[in-house]
Short mmCIF file of C-alpha atoms in Angstrom, two decimals:
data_model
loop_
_atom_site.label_atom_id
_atom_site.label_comp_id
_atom_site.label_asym_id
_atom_site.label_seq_id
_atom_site.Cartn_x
_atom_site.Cartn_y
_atom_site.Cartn_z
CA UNK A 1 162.47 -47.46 -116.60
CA UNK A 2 159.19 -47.94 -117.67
CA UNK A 3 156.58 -48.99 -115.43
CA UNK A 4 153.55 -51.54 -115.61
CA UNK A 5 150.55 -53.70 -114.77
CA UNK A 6 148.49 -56.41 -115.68
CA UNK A 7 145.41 -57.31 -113.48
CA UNK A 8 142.88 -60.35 -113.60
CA UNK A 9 139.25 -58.92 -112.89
CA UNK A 10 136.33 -61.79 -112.21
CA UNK A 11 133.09 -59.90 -112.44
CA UNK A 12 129.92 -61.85 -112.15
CA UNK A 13 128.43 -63.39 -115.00
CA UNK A 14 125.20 -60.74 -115.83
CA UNK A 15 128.06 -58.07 -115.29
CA UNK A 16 130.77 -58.72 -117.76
CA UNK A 17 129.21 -56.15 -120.16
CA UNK A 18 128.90 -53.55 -117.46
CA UNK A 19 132.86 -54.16 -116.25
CA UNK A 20 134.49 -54.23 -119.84
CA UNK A 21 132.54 -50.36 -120.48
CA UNK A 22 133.86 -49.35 -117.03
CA UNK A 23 137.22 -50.53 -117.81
CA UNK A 24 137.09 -48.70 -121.25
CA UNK A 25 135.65 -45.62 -120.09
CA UNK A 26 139.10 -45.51 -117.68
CA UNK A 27 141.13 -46.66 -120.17
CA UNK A 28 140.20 -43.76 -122.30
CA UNK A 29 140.52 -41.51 -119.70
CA UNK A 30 144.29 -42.37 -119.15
CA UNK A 31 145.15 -41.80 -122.42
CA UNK A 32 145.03 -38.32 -121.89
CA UNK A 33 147.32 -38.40 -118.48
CA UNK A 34 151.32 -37.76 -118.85
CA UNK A 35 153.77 -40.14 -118.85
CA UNK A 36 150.89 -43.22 -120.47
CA UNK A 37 151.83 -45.15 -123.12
CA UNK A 38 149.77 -47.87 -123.23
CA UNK A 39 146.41 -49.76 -121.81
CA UNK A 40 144.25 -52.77 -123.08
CA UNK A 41 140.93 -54.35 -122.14
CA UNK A 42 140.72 -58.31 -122.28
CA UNK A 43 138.37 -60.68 -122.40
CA UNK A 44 138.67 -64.27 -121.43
CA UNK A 45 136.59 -66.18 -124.58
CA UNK A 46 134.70 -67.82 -122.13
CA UNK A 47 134.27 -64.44 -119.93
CA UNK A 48 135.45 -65.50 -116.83
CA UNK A 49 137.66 -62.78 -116.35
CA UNK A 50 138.20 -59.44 -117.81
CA UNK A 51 142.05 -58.70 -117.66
CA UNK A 52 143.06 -54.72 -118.23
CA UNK A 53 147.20 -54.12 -118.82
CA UNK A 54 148.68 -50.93 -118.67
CA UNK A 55 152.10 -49.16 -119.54
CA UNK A 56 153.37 -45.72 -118.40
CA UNK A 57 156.50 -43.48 -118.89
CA UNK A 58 157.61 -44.37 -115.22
CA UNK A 59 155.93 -45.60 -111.79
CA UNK A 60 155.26 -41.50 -110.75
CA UNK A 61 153.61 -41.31 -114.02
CA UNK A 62 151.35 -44.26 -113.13
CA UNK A 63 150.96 -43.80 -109.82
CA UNK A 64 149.98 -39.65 -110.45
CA UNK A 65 146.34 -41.20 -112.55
CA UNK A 66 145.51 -43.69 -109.72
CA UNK A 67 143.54 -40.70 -108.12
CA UNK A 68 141.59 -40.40 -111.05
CA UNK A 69 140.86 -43.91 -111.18
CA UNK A 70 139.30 -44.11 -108.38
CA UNK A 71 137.24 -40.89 -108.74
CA UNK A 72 135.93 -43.14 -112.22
CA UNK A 73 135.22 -45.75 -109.71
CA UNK A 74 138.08 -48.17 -110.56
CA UNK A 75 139.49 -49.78 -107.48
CA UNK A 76 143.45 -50.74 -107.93
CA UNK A 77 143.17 -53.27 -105.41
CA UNK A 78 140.39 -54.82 -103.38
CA UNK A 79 136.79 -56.27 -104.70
CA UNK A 80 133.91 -54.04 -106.71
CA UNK A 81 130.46 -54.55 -106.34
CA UNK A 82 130.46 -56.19 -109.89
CA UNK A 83 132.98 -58.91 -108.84
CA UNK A 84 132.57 -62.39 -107.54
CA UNK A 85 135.95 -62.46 -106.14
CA UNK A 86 139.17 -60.55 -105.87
CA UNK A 87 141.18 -59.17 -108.48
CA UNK A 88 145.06 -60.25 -109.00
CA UNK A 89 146.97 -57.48 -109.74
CA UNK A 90 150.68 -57.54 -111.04
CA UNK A 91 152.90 -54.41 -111.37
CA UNK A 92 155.59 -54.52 -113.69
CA UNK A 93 159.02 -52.89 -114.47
CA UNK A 94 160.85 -52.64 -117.71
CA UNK A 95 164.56 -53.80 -117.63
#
């Protein structure tokens, strides 16, 4: 069963720019990981929110990268310093 998310980032205004590299830079890096199939970066037109969606093999395959995540400095849950509120974060299973 494969095994997904979908999360809803706000960052502030003057850092949109600065969150949508951040989120690619991570992106790329799970690209390499096993078990990934899939990620996207999204931008709202009027850039409220940036949302990032993900797809993996299986939930060990995505939860095995979530270490290097965070040593890239994403946060799965929670608030960065570049956000004006909390992110909403989905996970997802194929069926």
């Amino acid at each position: 069963m494969s095994f997904g998310f979908v999360a809803f980032h706000y960052p502030a205004p003057e850092h949109v720019d600065e969150f949508v590299a951040k989120c690619h830079r991570v992106a790329e890096a799970l690209r390499q990981q096993p078990g990934f199939l899939s990620v996207g970066v999204w931008v709202t037109p009027d850039g409220a929110a940036v949302v990032t969606t993900g797809a993996f093999e299986s939930e060990d395959a995505f939860r095995a990268t979530t270490d290097l995540a965070r040593e890239m400095g994403a946060t799965p849950d929670g608030l960065s310093d570049l956000e004006v509120r909390p992110r909403e974060v989905y996970f997802l299973q194929s069926r």
